[in-house]
Coordinates of C-alpha atoms in Angstrom, one line a residue:
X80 CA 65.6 -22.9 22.3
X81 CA 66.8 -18.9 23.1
X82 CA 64.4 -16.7 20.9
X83 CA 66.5 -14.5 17.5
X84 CA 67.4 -11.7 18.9
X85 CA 69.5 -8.4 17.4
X86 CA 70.5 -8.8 13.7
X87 CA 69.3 -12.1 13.0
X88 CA 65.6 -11.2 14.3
X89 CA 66.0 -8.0 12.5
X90 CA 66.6 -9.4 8.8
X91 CA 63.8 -11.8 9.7
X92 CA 61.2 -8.9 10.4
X93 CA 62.9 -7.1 7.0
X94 CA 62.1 -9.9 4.8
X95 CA 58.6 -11.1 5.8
X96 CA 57.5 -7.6 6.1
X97 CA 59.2 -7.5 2.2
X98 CA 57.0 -10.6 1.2
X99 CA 54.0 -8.8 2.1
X100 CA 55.9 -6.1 -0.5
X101 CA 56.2 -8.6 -3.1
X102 CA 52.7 -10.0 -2.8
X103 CA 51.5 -6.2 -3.3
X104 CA 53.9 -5.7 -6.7
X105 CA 53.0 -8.4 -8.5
X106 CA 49.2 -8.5 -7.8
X107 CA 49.4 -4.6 -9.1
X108 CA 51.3 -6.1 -11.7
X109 CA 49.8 -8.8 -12.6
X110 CA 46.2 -7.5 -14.6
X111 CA 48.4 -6.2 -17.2
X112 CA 49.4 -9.7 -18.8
X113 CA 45.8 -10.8 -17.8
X114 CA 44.3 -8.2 -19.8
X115 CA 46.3 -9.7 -22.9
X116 CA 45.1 -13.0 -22.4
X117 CA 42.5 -14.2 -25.1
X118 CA 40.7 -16.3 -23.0
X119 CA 40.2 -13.8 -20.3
X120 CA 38.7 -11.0 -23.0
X121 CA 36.5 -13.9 -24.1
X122 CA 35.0 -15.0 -20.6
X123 CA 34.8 -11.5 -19.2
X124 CA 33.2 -9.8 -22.6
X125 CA 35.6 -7.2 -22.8
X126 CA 36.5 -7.7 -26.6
X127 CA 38.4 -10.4 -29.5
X128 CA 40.9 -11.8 -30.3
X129 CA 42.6 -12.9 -33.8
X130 CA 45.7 -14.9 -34.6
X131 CA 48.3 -12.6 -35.6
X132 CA 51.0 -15.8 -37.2
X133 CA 53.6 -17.4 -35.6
X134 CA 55.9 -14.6 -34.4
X135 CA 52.9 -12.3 -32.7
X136 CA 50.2 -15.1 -31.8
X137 CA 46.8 -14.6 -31.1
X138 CA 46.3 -10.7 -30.2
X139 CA 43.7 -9.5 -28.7
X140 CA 41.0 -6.2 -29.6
X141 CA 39.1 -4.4 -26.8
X142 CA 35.9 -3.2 -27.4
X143 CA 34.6 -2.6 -23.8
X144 CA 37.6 -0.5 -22.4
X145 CA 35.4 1.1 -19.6
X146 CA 34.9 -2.1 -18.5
X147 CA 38.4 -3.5 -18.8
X148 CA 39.0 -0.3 -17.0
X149 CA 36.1 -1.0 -14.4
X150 CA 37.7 -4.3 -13.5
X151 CA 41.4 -3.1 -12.8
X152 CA 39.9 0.2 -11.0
X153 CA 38.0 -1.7 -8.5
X154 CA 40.2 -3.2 -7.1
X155 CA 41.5 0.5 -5.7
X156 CA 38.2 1.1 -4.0
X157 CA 38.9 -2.4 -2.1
X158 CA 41.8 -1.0 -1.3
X159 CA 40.3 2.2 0.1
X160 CA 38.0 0.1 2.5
X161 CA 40.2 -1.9 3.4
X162 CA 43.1 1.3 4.9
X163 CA 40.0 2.0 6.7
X164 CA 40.0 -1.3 8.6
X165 CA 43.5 -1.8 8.7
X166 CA 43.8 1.3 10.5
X167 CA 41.1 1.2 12.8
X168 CA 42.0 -2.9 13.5
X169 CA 45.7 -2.2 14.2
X170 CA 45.5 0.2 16.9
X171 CA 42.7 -2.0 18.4
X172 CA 43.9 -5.4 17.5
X173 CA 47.6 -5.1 17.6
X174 CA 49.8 -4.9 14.4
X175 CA 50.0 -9.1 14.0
X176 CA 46.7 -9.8 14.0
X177 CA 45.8 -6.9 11.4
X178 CA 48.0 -8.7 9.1
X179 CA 46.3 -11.6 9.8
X180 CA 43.0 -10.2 9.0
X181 CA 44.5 -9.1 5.8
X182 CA 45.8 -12.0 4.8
X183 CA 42.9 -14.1 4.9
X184 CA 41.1 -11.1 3.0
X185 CA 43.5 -11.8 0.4
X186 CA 43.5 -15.7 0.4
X187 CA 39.9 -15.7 -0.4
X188 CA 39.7 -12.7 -2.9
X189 CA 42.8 -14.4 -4.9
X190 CA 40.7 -17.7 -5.0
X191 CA 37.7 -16.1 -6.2
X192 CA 39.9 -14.0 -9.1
X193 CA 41.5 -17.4 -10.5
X194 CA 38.1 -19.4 -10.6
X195 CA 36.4 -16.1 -11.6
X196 CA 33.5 -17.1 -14.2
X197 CA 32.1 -13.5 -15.6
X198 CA 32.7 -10.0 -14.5
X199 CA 30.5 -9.8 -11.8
X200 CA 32.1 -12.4 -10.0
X201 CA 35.8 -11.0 -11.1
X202 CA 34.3 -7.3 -9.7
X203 CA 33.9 -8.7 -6.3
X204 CA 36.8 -10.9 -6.1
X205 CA 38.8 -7.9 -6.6
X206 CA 36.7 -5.5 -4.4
X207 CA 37.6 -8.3 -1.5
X208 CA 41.5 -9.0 -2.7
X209 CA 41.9 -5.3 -2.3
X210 CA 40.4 -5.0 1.1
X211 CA 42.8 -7.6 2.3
X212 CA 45.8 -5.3 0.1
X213 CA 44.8 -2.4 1.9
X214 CA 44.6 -3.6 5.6
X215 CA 48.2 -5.1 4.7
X216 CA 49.5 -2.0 3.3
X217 CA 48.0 -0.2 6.2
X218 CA 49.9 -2.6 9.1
X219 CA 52.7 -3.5 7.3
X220 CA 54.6 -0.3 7.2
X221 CA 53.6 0.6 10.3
X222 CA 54.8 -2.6 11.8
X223 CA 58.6 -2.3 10.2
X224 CA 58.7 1.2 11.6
X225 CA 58.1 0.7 14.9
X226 CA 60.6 -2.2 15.2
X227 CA 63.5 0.0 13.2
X228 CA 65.9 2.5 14.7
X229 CA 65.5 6.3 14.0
X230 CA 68.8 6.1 12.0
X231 CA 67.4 2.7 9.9
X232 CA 64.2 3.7 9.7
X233 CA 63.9 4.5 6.5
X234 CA 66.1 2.3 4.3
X235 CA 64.0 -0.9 6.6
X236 CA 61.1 -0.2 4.5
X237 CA 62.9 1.1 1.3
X238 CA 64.4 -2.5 0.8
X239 CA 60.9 -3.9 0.9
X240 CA 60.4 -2.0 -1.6
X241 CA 62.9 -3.5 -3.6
X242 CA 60.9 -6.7 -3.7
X243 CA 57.8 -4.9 -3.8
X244 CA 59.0 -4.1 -7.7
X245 CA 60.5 -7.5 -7.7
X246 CA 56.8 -8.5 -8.0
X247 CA 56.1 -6.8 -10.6
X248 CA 58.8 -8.1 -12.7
X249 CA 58.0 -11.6 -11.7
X250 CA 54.3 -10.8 -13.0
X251 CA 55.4 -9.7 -16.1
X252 CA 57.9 -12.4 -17.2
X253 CA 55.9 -14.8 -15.9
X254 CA 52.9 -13.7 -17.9
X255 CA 55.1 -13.1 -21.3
X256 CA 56.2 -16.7 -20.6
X257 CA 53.0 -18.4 -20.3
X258 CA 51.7 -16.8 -23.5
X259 CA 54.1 -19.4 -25.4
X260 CA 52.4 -22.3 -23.7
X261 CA 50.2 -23.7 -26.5
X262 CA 48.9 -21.2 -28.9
X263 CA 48.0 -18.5 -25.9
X264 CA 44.6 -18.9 -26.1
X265 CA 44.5 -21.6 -22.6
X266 CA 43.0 -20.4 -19.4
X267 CA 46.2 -21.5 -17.4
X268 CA 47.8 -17.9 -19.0
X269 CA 45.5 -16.2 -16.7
X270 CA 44.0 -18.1 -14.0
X271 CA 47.7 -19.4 -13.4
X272 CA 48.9 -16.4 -12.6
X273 CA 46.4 -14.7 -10.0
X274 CA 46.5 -18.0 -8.5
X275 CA 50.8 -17.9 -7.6
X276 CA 50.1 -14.4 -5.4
X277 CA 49.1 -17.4 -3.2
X278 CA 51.9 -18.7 -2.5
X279 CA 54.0 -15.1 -1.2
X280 CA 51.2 -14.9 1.4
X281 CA 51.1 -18.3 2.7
X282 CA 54.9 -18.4 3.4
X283 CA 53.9 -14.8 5.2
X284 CA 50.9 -16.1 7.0
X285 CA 53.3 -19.2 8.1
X286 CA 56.2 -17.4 9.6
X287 CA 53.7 -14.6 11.3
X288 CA 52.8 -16.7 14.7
X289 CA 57.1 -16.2 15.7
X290 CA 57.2 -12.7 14.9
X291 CA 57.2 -10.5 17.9
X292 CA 54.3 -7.7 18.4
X293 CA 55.1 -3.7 18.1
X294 CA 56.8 -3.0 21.4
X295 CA 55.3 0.6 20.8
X296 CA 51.5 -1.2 20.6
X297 CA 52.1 -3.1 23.4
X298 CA 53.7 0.2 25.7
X299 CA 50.5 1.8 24.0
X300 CA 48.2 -1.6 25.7
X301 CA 49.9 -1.3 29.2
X302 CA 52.0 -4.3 28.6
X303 CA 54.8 -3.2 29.8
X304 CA 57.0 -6.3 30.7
X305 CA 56.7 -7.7 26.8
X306 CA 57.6 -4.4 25.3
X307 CA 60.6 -4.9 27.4
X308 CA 61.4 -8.1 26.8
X309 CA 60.6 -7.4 22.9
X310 CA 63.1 -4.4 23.0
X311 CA 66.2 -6.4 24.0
X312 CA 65.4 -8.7 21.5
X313 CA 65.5 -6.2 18.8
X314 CA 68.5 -3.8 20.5
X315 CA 70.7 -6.1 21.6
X316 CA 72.4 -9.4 20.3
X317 CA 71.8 -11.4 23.9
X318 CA 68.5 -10.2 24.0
X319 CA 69.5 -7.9 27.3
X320 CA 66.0 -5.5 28.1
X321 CA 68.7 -3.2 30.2
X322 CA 70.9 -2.2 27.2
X323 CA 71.4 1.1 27.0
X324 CA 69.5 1.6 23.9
X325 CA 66.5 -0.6 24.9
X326 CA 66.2 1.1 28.4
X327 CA 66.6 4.4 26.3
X328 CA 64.1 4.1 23.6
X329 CA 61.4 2.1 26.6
X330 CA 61.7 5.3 28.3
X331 CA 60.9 8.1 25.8
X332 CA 57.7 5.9 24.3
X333 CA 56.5 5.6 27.7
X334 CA 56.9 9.1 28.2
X335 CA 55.0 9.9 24.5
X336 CA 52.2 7.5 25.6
X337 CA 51.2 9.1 28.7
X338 CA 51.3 12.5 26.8
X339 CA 49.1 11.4 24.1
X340 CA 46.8 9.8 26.5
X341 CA 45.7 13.0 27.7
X342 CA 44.0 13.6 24.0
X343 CA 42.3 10.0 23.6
X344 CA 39.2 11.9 22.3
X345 CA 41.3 12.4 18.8
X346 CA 41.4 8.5 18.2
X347 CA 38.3 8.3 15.7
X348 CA 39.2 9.4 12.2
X349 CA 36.3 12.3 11.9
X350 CA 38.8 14.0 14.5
X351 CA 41.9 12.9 12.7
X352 CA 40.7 14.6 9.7
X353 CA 38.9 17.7 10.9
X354 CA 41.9 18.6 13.8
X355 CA 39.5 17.9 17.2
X356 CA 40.9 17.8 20.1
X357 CA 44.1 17.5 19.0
X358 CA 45.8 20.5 20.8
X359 CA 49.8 21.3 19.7
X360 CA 50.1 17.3 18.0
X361 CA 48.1 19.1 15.2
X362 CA 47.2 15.4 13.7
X363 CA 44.4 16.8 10.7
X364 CA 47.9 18.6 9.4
X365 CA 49.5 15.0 9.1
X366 CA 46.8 13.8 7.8
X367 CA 46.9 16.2 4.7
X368 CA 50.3 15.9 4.1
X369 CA 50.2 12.1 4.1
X370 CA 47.0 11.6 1.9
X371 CA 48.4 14.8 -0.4
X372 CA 51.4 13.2 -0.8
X373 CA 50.2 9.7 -2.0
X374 CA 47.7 11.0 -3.8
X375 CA 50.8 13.4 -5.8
X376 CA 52.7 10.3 -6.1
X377 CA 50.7 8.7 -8.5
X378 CA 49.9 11.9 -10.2
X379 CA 53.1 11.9 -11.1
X380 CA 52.4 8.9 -13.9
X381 CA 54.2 5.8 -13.0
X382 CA 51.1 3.4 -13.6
X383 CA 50.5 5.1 -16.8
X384 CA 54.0 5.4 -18.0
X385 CA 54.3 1.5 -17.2
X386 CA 51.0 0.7 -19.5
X387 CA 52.5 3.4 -22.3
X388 CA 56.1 2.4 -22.6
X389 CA 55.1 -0.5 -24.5
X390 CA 53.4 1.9 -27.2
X391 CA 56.0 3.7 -27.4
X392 CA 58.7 1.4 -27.8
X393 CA 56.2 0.0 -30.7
X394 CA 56.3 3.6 -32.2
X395 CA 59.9 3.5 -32.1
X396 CA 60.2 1.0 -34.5
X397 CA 60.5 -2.2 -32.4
X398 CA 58.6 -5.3 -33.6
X399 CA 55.8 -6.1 -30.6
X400 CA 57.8 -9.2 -29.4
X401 CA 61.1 -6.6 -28.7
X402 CA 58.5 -4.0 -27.5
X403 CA 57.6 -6.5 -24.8
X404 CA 61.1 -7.2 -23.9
X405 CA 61.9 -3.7 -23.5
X406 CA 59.0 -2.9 -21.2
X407 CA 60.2 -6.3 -19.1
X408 CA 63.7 -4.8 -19.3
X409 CA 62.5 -0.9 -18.0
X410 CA 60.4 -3.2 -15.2
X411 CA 64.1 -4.6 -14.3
X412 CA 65.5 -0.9 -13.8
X413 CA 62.9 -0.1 -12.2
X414 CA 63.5 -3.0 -9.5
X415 CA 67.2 -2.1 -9.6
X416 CA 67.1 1.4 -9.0
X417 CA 64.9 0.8 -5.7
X418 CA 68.5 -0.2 -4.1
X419 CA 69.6 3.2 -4.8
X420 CA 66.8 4.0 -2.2
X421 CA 67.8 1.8 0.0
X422 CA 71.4 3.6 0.2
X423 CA 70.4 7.2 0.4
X424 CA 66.8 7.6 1.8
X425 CA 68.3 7.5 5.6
X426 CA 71.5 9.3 4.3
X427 CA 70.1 12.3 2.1
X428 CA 67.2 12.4 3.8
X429 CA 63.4 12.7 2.8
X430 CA 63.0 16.4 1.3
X431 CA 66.2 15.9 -0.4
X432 CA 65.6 12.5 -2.2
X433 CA 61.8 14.0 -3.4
X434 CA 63.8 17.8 -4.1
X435 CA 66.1 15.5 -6.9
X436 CA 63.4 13.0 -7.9
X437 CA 61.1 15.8 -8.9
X438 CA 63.9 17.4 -11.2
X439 CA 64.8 14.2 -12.6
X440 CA 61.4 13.1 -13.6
X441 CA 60.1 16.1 -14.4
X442 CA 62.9 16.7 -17.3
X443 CA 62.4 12.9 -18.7
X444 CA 58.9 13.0 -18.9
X445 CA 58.9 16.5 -20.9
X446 CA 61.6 14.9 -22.9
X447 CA 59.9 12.0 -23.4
X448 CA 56.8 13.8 -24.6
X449 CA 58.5 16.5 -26.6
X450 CA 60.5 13.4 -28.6
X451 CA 57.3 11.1 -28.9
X452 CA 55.8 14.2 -30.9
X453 CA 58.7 14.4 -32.7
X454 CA 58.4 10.8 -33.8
X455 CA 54.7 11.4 -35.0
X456 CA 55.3 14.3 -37.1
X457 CA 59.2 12.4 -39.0
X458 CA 58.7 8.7 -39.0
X459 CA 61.3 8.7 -40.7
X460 CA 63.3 9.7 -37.9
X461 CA 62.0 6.6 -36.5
X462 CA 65.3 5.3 -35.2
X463 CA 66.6 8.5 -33.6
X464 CA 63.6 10.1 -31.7
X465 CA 62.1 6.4 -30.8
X466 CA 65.1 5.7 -29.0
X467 CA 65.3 8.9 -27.7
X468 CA 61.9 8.7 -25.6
X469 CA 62.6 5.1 -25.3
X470 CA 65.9 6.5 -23.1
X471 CA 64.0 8.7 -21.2
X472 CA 61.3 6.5 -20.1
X473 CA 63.8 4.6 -18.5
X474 CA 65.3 7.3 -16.9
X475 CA 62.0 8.5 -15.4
X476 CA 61.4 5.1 -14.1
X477 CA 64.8 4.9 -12.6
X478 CA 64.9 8.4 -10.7
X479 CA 61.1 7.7 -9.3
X480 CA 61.5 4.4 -8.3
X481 CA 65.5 5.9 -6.4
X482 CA 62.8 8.8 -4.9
X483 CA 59.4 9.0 -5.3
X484 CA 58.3 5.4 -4.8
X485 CA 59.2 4.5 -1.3
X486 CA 59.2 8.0 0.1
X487 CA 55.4 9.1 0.5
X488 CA 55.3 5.5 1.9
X489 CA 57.8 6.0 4.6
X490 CA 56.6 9.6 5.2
X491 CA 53.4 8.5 6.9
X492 CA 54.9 5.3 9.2
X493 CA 56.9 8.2 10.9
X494 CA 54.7 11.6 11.4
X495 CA 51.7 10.4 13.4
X496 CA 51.1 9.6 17.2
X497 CA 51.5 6.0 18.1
X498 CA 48.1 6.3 19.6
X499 CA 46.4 6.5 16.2
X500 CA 49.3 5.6 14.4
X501 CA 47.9 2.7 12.2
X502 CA 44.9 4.9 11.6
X503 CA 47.5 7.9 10.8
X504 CA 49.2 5.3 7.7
X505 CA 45.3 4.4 6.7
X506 CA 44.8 7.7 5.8
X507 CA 48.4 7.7 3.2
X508 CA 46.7 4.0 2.0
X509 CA 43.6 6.1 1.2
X510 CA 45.2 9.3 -0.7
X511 CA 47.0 6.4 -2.8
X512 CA 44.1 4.5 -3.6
X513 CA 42.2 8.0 -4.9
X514 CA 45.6 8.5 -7.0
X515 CA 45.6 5.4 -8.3
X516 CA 42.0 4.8 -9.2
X517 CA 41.7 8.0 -10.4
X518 CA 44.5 8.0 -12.8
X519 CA 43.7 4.3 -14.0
X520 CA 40.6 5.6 -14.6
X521 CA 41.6 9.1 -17.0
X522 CA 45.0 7.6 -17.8
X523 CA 43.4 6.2 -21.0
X524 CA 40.8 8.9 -21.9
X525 CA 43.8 11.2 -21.6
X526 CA 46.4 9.5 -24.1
X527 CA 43.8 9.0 -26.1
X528 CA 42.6 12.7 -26.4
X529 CA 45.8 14.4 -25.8
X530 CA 48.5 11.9 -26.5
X531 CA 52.0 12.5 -25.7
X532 CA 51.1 15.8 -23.7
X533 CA 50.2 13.6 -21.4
X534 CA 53.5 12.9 -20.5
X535 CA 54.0 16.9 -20.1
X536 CA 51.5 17.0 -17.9
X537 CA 53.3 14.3 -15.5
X538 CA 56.4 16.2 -15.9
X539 CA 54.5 20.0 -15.1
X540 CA 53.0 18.4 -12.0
X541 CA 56.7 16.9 -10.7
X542 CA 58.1 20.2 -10.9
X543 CA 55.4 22.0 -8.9
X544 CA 56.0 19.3 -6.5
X545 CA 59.2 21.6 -5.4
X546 CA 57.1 24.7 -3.8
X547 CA 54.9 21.9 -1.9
X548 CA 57.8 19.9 -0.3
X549 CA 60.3 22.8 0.5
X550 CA 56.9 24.6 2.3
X551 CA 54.7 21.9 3.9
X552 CA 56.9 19.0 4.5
X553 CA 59.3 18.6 7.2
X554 CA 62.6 16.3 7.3
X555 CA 61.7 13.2 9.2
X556 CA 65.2 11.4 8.6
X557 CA 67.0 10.3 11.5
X558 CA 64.9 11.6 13.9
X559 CA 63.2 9.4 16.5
X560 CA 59.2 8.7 15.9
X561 CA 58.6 10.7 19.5
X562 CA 60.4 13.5 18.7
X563 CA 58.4 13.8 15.6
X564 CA 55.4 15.4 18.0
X565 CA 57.7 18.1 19.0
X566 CA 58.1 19.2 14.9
X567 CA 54.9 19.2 14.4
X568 CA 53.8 21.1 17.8
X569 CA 54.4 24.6 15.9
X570 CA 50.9 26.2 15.4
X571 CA 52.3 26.9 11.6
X572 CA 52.5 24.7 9.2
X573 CA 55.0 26.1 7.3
X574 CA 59.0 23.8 7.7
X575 CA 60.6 26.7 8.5
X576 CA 58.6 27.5 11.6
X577 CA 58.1 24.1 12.3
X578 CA 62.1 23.5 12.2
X579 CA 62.1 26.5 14.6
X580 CA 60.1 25.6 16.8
X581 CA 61.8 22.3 17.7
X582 CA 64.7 23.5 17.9
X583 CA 63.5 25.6 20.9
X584 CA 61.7 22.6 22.5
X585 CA 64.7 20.5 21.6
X586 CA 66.7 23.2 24.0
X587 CA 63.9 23.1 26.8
X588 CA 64.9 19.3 27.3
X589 CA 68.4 19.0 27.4
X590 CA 68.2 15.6 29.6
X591 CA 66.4 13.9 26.0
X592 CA 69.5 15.4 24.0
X593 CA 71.6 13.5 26.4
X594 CA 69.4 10.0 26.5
X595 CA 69.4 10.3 23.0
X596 CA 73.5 10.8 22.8
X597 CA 73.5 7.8 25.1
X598 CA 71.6 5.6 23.6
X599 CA 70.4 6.7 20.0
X600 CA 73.5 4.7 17.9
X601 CA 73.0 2.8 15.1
X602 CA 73.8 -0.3 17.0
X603 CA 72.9 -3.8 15.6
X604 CA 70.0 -2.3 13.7
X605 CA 72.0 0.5 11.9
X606 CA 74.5 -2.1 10.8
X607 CA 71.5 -3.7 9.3
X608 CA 70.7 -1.2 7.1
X609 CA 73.7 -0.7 5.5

């Protein structure tokens, strides 16, 4: 049987690379119905709970919220370990067997969550289900861009994303459905549901053994003739290794490996992070700008906004039962508006999708503050103002998730080496497991202390998000993952110079201009994107 080859193979990498995505939205996803569930606040110790009649059920009081808090925020230091691995395992290993590594990481930390007995036991279940989340989210990404055209690149990974929020939305009905099984109190509302993140990386783990390796690994390994043969496959509809865009793109990564093998003292991450050795490839200033821009990412609120929308939808005057539809309906937008990422992340470009997402969300979320305060001080007003932030905590979640979600993902898959490239996307794992961790950990203490300025502090930070792109980062869109070295070979770190100073090594090498006019189309994998 002839191996897939061109579009077919293509979609095939897209979505098992997107299950991955799933697995990782609805396992973020999933603690917040968990923390609802009676019997889980009973076993663990965090709290009560008392029957609230027929139209609210049992509801539940917490009375240990650091260590409610403790439990979810664990799971990010797993997370941080395990970008550690994943990094320093795929550019040993390969880029398949890392995501083996992380999937059985995950099998057995899911296990241990859904038979989980008392805390300590749920604490280290979680510490190990995030290891195995963070070697994934490390090799994944990594993975999808090397097999992706320059042109594709970007909207390859944004449509994982689209299922990555599909996770989170099958999490959330899913748990708002079981709590009508019985009278809410079982253990099948919780266990249930940590147990069916299972199933997403079974049917990954199954289809893994047919999925062909990084051709950019294997170039990077010295095996030559299967980078070849894995290049038709993914160029080319016949699976030809001399089409003109597999010859092309075989030629410049063997040309970017035997540069970057002149610098193979740079590989550990101590000389990622500090710059050594690294001459004009300047990794530590990667480095920054991918951990800086994770890290940012979650600064800019979305975890918090999805555990507050729920309050205040309940503020606005919405019984509980319609405040948990609403936050299930803002999870929906939030999925949908990924696809608008999909369409414009390769088109618009990087800096330009952040540029519009930072406006967008920074004028919801000061709206959304300014009319939740408005609706403490006139309750009469209920109606007007409630709805009012209700409006604009959609809107926030629809620009970020159209901007800001998938684009400090991409950002690192493209700016790094392929020598240390896996380590490269570690260190973007690791500035997003700080963010995250951090803010799950103040989120709380901070609407609790300073309420709906909260919110206005989300939206100050997305505005000075502007200065920082439009200075430090560079566009990446539709340029090829070699070229990529020659933007960041400028000494300054500023975009202008940077832009400057590839243009003037772009001119040096007129015969890549021309490779790349020959053999840079969109082709098969182009089509795919669109």
């Amino acid at each position: 049987m002839a191996p897939t080859c061109g579009r077919r193979l293509y979609y095939t990498i897209n979505f098992l690379a997107g299950l991955v995505f799933f697995f990782f939205g609805y396992d973020q996803g999933v603690m917040g119905g968990v923390n609802t569930s009676p019997d889980y606040v009973r076993v663990m110790k965090l709290g009560f709970s008392t029957y609230g009649g027929p139209n609210e059920g049992y509801v539940v009081t917490i009375t240990e919220p650091t260590r409610q808090g403790g439990i979810v925020s664990i799971y990010y230091l797993g997370t941080l370990l395990g970008c550690l691995m994943g990094g320093v395992a795929g550019d040993r290993i390969g880029r398949l067997k890392s995501m083996l590594l992380g999937c059985i990481w995950v099998l057995i930390g899911a296990t241990l969550q859904c038979s989980a007995q008392n805390i300590a036991w749920m604490l280290c279940a979680r510490v190990i289900n995030g290891i195995g989340t963070g070697i994934l989210n490390t090799t994944v990404p990594v993975w999808s861009a090397e097999v992706a055209t320059h042109t594709s690149r970007g909207a390859f990974i944004a449509s994982e994303f689209t299922l990555n929020i599909f996770g989170v939305v099958v999490a959330y009905w899913m748990e708002f459905g079981l709590g009508f099984v019985g009278d809410g109190t079982s253990q099948v509302r919780w266990r249930f549901p940590i147990a069916f993140q299972i199933l997403p990386v079974f049917a990954f783990l199954a289809c893994l053994h047919t999925m062909p390796e990084s051709p950019r690994w294997l170039l990077k390994m010295g095996r030559k003739e299967e980078a070849r043969i894995i290049l038709g496959r993914l160029r080319s509809e016949d699976g030809n290794i001399d089409a003109p865009r597999a010859k092309a793109e075989y030629e410049d990564i063997v040309a970017a490996v035997a540069l970057e093998k002149e610098h193979s003292q740079r590989n550990t991450y101590l000389s990622m992070f500090f710059g050594r050795h690294d001459g004009d490839l300047h990794i530590a200033r990667r480095v920054q700008l991918s951990i800086w821009l994770q890290i940012v990412q979650e600064w800019l609120g979305i975890a918090a906004i999805t555990v507050y929308a729920p309050t205040i939808f309940a503020e606005a005057g919405y019984s509980a039962r319609k405040s948990q539809w609403m936050s299930g309906l803002n999870d929906i937008t939030y999925m949908i508006s990924t696809l608008m990422a999909v369409i414009t992340i390769d088109r618009w470009g990087r800096r330009v999708g952040l540029y519009w997402g930072a406006i967008g969300q920074g004028i919801s979320m000061i709206l959304a503050g300014a009319f939740a305060r408005l609706l403490k001080d006139h309750p009469e007003k209920a109606t007007q103002y409630g709805g009012a932030a209700a409006f604009f905590i959609f809107a926030y979640t629809f620009i970020f998730g159209a901007t800001w979600l998938t684009i400090p993902w991409v950002y690192p898959t493209e700016t790094f080496p392929l020598e240390v490239r896996a380590k490269g996307n570690a260190f973007g794992v690791f500035g997003w497991s700080i963010g995250n961790g951090w803010l799950t950990l103040l989120s709380p203490v901070m609407f609790s202390r300073i309420g709906e300025n909260t919110l206005h502090v989300f939206g100050a930070i997305s505005f000075l998000t502007i200065p920082m792109v439009w200075a430090l980062y560079p566009e990446t869109a539709n340029r090829t993952l070699e070229e990529l070295d020659l933007l960041f070979a400028s000494k300054s770190p500023w975009v202008w110079d940077e832009e400057a100073h590839f243009r003037k090594l772009k001119a040096e090498r007129p015969e890549e201009q021309e490779q790349e006019q020959g053999g840079g189309g969109v082709g098969v994998e182009g089509d795919a994107a669109n």
